[in-house]
Each structure stands twice: as C-alpha cells, then as structure tokens.
mmCIF file with all atom_site columns, C-alpha atoms and ligand atoms in Angstrom:
data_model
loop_
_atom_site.group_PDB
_atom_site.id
_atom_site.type_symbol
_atom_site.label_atom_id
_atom_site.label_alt_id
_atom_site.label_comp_id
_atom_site.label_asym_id
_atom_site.label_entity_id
_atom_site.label_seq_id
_atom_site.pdbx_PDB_ins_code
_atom_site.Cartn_x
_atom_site.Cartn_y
_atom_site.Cartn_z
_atom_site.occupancy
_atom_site.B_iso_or_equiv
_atom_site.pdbx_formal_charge
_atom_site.auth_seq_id
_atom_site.auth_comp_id
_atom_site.auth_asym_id
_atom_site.auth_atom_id
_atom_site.pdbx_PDB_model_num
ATOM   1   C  CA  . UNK A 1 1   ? 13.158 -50.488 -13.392 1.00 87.00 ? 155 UNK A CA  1
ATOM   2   C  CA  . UNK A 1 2   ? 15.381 -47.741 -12.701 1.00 96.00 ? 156 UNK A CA  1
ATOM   3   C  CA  . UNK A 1 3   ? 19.250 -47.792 -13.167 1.00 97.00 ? 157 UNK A CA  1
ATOM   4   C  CA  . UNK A 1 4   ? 22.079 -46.867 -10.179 1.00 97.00 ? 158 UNK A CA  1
ATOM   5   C  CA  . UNK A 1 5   ? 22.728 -43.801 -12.069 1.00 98.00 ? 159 UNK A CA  1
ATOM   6   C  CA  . UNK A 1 6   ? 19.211 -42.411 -12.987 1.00 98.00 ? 160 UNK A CA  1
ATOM   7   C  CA  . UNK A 1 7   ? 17.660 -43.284 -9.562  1.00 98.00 ? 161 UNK A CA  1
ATOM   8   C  CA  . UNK A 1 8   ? 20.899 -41.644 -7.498  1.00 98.00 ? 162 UNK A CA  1
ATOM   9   C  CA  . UNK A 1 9   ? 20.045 -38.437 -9.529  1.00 98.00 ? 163 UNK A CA  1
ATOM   10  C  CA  . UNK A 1 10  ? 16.194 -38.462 -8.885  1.00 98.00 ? 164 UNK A CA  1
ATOM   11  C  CA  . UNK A 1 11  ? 16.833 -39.240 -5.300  1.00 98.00 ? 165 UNK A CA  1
ATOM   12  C  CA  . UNK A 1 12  ? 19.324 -35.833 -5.260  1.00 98.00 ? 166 UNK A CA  1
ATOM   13  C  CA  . UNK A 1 13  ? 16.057 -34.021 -6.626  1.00 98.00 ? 167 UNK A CA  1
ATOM   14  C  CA  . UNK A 1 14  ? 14.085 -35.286 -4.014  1.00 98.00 ? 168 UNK A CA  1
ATOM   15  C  CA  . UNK A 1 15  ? 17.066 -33.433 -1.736  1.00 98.00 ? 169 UNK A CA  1
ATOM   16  C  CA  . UNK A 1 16  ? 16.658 -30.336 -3.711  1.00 98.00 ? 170 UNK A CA  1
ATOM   17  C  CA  . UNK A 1 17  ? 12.980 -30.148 -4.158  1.00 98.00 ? 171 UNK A CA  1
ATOM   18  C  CA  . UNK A 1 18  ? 12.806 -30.455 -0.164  1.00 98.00 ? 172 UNK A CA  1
ATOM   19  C  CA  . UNK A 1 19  ? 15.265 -27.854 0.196   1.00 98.00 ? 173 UNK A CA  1
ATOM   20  C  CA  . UNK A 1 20  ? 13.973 -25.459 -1.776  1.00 98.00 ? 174 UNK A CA  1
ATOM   21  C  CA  . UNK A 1 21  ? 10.469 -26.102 -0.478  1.00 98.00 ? 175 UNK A CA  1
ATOM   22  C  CA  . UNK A 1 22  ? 12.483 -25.470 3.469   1.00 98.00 ? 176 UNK A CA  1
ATOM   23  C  CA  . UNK A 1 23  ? 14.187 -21.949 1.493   1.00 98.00 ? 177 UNK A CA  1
ATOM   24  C  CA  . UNK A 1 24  ? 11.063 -20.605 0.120   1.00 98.00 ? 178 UNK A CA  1
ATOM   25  C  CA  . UNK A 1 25  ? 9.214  -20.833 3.950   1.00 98.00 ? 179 UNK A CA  1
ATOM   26  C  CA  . UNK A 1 26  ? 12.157 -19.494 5.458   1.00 98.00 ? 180 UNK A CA  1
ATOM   27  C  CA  . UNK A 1 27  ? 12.056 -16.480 3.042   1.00 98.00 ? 181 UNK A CA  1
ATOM   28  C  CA  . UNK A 1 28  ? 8.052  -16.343 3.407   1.00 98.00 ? 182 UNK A CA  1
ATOM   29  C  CA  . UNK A 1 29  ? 8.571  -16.716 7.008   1.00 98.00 ? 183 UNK A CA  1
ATOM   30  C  CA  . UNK A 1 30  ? 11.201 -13.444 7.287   1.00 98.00 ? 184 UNK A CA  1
ATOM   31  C  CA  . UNK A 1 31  ? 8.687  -11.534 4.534   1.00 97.00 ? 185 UNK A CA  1
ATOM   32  C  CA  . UNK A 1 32  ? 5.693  -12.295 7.228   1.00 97.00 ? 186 UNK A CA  1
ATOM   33  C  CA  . UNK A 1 33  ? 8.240  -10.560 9.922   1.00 97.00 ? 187 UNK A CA  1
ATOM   34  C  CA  . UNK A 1 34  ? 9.352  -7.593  7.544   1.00 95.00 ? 188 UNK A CA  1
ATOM   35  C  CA  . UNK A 1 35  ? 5.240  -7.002  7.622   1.00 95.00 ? 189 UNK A CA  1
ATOM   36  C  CA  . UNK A 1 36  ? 4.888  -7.717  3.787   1.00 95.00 ? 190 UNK A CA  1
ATOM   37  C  CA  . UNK A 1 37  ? 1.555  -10.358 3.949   1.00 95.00 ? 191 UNK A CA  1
ATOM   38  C  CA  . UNK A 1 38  ? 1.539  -10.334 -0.074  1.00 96.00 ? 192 UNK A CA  1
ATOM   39  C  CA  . UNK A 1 39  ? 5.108  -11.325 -0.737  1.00 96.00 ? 193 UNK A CA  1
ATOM   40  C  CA  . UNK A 1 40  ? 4.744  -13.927 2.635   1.00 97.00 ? 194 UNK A CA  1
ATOM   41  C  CA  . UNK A 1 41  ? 1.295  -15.811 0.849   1.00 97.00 ? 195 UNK A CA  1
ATOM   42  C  CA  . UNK A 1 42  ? 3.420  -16.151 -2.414  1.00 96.00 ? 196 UNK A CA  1
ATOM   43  C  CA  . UNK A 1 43  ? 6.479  -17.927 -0.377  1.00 97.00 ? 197 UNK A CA  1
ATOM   44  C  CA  . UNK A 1 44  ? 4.380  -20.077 1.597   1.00 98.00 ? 198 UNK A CA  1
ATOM   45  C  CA  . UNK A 1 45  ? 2.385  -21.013 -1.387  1.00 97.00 ? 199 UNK A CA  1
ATOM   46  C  CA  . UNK A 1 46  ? 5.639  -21.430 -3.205  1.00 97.00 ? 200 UNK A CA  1
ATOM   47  C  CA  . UNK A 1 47  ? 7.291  -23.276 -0.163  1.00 98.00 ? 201 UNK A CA  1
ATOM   48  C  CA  . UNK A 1 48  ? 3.934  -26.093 -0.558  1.00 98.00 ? 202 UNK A CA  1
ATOM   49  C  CA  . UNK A 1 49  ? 4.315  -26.604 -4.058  1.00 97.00 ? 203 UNK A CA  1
ATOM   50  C  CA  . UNK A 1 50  ? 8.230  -27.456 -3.697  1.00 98.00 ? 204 UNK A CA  1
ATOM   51  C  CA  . UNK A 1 51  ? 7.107  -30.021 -0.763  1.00 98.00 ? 205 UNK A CA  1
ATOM   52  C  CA  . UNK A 1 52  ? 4.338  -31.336 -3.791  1.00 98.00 ? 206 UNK A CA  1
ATOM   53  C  CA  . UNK A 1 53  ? 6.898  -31.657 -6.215  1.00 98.00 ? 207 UNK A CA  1
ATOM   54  C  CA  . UNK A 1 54  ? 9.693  -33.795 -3.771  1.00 98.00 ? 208 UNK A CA  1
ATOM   55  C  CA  . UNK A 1 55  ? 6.342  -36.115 -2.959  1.00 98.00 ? 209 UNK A CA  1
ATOM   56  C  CA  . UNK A 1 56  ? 5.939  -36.566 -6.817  1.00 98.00 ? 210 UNK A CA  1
ATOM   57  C  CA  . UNK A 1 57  ? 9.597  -37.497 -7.240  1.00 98.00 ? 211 UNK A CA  1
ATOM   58  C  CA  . UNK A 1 58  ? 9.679  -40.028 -4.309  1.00 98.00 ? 212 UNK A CA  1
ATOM   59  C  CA  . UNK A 1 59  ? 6.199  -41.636 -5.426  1.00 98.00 ? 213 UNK A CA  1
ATOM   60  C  CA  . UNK A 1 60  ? 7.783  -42.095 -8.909  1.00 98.00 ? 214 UNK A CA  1
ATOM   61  C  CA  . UNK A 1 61  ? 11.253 -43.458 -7.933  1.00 98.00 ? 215 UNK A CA  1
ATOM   62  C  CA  . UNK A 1 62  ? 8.877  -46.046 -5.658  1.00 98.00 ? 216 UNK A CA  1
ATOM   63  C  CA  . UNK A 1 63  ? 6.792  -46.714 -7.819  1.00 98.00 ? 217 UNK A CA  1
ATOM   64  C  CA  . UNK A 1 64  ? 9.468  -47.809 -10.716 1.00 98.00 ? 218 UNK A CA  1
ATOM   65  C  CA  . UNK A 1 65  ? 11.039 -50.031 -8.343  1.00 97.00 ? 219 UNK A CA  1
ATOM   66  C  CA  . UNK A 1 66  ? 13.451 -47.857 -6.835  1.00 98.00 ? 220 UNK A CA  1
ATOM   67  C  CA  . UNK A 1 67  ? 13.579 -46.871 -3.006  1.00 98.00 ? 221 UNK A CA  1
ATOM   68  C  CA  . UNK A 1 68  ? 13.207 -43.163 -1.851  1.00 98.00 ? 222 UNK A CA  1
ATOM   69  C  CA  . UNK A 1 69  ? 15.369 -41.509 0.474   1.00 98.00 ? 223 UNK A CA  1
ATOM   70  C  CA  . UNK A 1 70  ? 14.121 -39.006 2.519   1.00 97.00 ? 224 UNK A CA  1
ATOM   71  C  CA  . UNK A 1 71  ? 16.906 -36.141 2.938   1.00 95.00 ? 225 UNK A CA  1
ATOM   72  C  CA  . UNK A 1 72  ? 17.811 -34.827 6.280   1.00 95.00 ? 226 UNK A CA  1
ATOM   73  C  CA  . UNK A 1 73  ? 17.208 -30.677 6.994   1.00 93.00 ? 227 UNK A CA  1
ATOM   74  C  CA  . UNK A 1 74  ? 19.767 -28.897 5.753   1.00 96.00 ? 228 UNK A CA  1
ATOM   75  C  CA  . UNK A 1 75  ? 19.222 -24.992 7.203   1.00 97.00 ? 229 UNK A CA  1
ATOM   76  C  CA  . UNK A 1 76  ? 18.302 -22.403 4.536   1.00 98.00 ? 230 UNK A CA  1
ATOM   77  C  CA  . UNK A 1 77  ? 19.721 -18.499 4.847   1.00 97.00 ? 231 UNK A CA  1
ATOM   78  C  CA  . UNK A 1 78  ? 17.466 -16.901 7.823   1.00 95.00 ? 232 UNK A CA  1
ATOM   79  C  CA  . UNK A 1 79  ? 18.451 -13.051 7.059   1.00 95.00 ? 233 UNK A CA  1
ATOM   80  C  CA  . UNK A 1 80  ? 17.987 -11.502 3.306   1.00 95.00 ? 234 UNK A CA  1
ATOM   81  C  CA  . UNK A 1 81  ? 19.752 -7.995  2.396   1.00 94.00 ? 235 UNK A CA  1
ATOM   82  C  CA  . UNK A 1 82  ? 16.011 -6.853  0.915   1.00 93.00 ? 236 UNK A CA  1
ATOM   83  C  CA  . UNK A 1 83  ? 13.162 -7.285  -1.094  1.00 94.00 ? 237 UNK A CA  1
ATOM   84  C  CA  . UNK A 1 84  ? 15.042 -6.954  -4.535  1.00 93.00 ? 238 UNK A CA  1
ATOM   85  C  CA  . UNK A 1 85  ? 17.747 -9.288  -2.865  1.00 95.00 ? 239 UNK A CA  1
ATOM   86  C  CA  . UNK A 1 86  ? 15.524 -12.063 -2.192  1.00 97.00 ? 240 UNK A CA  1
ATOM   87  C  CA  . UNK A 1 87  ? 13.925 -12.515 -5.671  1.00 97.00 ? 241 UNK A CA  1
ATOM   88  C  CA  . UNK A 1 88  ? 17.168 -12.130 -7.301  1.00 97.00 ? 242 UNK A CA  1
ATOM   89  C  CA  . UNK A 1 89  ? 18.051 -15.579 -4.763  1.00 98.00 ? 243 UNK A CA  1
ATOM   90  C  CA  . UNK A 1 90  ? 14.397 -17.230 -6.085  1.00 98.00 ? 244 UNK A CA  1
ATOM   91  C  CA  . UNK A 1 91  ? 15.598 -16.729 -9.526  1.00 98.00 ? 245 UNK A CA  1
ATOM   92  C  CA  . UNK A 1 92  ? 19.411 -17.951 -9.284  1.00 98.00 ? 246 UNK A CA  1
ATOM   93  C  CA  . UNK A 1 93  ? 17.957 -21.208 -7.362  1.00 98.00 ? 247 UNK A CA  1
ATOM   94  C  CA  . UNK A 1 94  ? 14.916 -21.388 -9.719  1.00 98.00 ? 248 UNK A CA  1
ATOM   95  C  CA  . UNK A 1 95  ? 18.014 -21.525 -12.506 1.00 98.00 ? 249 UNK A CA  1
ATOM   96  C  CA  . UNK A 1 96  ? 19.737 -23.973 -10.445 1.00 98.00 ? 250 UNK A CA  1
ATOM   97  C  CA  . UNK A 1 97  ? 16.909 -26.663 -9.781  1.00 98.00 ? 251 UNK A CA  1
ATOM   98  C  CA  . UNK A 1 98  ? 16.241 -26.197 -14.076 1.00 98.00 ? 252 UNK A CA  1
ATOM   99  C  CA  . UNK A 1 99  ? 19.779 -27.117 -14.777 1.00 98.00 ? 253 UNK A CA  1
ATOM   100 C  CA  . UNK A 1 100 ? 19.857 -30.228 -12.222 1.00 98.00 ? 254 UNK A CA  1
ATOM   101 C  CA  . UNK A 1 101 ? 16.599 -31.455 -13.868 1.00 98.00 ? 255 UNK A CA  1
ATOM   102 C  CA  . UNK A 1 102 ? 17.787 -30.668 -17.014 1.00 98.00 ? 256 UNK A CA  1
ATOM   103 C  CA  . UNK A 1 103 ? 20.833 -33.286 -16.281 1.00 98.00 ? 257 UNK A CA  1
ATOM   104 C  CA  . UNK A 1 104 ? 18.773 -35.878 -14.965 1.00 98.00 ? 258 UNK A CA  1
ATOM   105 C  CA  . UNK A 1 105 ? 17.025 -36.122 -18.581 1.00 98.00 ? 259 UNK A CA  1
ATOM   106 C  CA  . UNK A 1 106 ? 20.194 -35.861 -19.993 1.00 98.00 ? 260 UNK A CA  1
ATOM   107 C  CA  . UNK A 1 107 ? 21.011 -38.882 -17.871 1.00 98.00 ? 261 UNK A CA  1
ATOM   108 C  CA  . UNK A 1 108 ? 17.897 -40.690 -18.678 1.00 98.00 ? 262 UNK A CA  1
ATOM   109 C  CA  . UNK A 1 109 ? 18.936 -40.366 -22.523 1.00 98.00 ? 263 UNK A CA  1
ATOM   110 C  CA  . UNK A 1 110 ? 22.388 -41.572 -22.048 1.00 98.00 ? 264 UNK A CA  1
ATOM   111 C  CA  . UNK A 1 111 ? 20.883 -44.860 -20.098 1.00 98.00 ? 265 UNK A CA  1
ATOM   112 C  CA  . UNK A 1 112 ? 17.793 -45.220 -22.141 1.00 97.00 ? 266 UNK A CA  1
ATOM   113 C  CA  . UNK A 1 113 ? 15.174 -44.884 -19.665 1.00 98.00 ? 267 UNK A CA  1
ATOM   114 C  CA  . UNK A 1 114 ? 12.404 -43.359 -21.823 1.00 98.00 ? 268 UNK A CA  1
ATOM   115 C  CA  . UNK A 1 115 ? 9.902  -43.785 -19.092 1.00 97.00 ? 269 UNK A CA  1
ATOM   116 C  CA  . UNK A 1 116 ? 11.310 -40.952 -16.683 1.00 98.00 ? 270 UNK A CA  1
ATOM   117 C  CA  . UNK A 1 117 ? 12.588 -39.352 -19.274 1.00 98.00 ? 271 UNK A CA  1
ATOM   118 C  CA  . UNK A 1 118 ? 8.657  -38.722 -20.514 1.00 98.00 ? 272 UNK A CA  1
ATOM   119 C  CA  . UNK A 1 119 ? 7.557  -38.362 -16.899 1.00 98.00 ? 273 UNK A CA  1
ATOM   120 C  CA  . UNK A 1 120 ? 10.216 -35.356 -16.262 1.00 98.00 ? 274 UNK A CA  1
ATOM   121 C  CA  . UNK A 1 121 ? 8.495  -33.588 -19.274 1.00 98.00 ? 275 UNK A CA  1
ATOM   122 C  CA  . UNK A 1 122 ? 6.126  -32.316 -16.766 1.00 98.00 ? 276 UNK A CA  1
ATOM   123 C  CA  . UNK A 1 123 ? 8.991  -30.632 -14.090 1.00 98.00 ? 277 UNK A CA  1
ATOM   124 C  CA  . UNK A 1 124 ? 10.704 -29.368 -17.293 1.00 98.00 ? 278 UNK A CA  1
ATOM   125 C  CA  . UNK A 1 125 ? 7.294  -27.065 -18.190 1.00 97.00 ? 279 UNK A CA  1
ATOM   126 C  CA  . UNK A 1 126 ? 6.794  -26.526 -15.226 1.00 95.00 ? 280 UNK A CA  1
ATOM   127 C  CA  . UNK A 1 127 ? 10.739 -25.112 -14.483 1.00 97.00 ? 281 UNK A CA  1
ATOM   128 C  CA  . UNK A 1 128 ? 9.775  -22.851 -18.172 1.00 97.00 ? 282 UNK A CA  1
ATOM   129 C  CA  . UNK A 1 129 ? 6.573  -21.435 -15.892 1.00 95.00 ? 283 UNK A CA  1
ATOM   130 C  CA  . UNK A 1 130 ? 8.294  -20.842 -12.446 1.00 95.00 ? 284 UNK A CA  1
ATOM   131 C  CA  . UNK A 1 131 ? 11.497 -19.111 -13.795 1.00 97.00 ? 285 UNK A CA  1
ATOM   132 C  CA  . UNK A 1 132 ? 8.822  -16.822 -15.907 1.00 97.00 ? 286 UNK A CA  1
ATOM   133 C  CA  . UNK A 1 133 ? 6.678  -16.180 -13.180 1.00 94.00 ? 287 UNK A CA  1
ATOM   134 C  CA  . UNK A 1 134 ? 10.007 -15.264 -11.060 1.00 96.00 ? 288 UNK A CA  1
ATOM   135 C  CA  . UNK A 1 135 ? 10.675 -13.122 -13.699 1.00 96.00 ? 289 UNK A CA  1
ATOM   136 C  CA  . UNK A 1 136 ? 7.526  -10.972 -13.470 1.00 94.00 ? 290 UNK A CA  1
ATOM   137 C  CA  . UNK A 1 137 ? 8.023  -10.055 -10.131 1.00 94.00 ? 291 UNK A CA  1
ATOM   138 C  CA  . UNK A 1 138 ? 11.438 -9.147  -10.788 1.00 95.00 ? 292 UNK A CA  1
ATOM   139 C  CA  . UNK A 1 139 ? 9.919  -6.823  -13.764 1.00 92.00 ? 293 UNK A CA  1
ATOM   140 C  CA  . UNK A 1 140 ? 6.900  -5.537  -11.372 1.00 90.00 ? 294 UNK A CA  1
ATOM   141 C  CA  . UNK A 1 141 ? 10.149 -4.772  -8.760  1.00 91.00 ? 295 UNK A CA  1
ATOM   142 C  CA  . UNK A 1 142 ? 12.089 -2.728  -10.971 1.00 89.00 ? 296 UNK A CA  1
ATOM   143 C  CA  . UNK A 1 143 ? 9.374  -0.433  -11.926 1.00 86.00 ? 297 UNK A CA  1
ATOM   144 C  CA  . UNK A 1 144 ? 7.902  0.117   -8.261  1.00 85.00 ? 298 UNK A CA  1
ATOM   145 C  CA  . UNK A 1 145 ? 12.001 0.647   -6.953  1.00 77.00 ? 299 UNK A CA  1
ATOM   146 C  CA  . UNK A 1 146 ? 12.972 0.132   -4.087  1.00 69.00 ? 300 UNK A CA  1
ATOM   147 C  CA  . UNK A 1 147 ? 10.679 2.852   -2.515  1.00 71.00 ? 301 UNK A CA  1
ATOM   148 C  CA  . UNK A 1 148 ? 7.264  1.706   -2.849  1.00 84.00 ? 302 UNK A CA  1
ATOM   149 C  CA  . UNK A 1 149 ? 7.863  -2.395  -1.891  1.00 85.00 ? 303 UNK A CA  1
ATOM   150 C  CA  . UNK A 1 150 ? 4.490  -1.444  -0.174  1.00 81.00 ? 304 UNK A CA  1
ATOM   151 C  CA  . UNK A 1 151 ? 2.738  -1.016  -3.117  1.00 81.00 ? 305 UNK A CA  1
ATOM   152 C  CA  . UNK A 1 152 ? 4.861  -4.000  -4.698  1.00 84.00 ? 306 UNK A CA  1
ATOM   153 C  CA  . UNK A 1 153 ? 3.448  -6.012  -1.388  1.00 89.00 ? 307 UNK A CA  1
ATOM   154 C  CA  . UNK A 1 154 ? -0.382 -5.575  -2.051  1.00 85.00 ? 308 UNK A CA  1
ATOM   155 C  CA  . UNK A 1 155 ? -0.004 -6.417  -6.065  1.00 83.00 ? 309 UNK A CA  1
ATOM   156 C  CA  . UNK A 1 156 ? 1.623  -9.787  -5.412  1.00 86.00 ? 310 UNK A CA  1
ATOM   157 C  CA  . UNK A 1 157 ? -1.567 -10.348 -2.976  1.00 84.00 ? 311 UNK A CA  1
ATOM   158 C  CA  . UNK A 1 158 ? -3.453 -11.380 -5.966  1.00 78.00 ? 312 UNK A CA  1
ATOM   159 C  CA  . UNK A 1 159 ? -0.861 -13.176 -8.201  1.00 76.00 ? 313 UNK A CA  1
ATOM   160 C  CA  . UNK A 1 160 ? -1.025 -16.822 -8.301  1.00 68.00 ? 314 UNK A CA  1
ATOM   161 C  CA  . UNK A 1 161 ? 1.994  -18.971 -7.526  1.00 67.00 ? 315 UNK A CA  1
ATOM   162 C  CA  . UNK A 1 162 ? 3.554  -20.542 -11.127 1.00 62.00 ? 316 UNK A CA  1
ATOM   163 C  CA  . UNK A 1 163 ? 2.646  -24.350 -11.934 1.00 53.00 ? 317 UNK A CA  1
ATOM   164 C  CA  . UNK A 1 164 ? -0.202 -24.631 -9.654  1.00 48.00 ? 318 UNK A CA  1
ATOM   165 C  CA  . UNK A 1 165 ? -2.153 -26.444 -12.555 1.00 43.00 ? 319 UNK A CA  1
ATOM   166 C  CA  . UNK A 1 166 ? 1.226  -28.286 -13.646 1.00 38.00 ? 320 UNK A CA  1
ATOM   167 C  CA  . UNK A 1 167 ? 3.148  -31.394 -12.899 1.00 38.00 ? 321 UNK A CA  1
ATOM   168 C  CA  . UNK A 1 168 ? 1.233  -32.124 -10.100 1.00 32.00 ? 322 UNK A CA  1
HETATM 169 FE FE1 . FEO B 2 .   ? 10.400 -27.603 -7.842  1.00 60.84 ? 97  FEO B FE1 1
HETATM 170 FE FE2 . FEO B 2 .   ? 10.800 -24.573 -8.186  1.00 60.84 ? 97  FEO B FE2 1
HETATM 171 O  O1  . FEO B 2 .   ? 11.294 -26.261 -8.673  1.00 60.84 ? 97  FEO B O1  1
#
C-alpha cells in the first residue's frame, strides 16, 4: 500500500512524465518544420518513450493500491531560438525530471516504502542514461557549430534514443 505522501508525488511524475513526453513532440514537431528529419526521429522517439514511462508510473501506483490520475494538457513552448537552444532546454528539463525523481526516493526513505523505492531504481538509471545521451549531442553540437546543423541533422539519423532497453 502506498502512503498520501509517496503516492501524491508519483502521481506529480505521472504529470511530468506526460509533459515532457507533450515537450519533446512539440520540439520534434518544429525540428520536422525547420526540415531537420534526423533531429525530428530522435524527438518523436524521445516524445514515445516519455508517454512509456508516465504508463509505467500509473500501472505501478494502480497496481500498489493507489489510484492514478491522469493530468490534463498543459501546452509546451511552440517556437525555439535554434538548434543549440533546444538541446540546451532537453538537458535543463532532463535535470529537472532527475531531481523530482530523485525526491520521490528520498520520500520513499523517509516513509519506509522499500517497495517503490526498489522499483524507482530503474527511472533513476535510466535518468544517468538520458542526461548522458543529452549530453552527446550537446558535445557532437559544439564541434559541428552552429554552421553545419546539416551535417549535425544526418549524424543524429542513426543514434538511438537513451533507455530504450531500460525501465521499461
Ligand atoms: Fe522520463 Fe526523460 O525522463
């Protein structure tokens, strides 16, 4: 059985993990538009995992006698500044979603619940793996510079999205 304080912080997740799933297609969607097809595939493929990982968190919180709630749309940024701009946004939210499951352990220490505190073991490898992979990209950006994004654009073609083997 969950506690009031562990399951109101795994139901926020589910809120972020569906947000972040809605920012990542709304950045893949504007990428598609910009006419980069290798930066747009990693996005959308991004944008699907986030949607696996808020299913995972609302089968769990179910399943340990808790009750889901599924979070209304909240609308992500439409317009990015560039390229370089963008990524620097994946990372800073990437950073964001680590610390908030990072606090829900925390939690889950503080009111004893070893259970999801063992289950989130999973979401806090796979945070270790998406912030990395983030990181590449930034690394591949800053040697291509902002002139060659096109060349940038058909590298990433062939990179797989972080986690795909994890947590799911
Ligand atoms: Fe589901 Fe990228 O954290």
């Amino acid at each position: 059985m969950l506690s009031t304080k562990v399951e109101e912080l795994l139901n926020a997740q589910i809120e972020k993990e569906g947000y972040s799933s809605l920012l990542y297609l709304s950045m893949a969607s504007w990428a598609e538009e910009q006419g980069y097809p290798g930066i747009s595939k990693w996005l959308y493929a991004q944008s699907d995992e986030e949607k696996g990982h808020m299913l995972e968190f609302i089968h769990f919180v179910n399943d340990r006698g808790g009750k889901a709630v599924i979070p209304g749309l909240k609308k992500p940024p439409a317009e990015h500044s560039g390229i370089q701009e963008m990524f620097n946004d994946v990372m800073s939210h990437e950073q964001f979603i680590t610390a908030s499951i990072n606090d829900i352990v925390a939690m889950c220490i503080e009111e004893r619940d070893f259970t999801t505190q063992n289950w989130l073991q999973g979401f806090v490898s796979e945070q270790i793996e998406e912030e990395a992979s983030v990181q590449e990209i930034l690394d591949k950006l800053k040697l291509v510079g902002s002139n060659n994004i096109y060349m940038f654009d058909r590298d990433i073609l062939g990179m797989r999205t972080s986690g795909t083997d994890t947590a799911e």
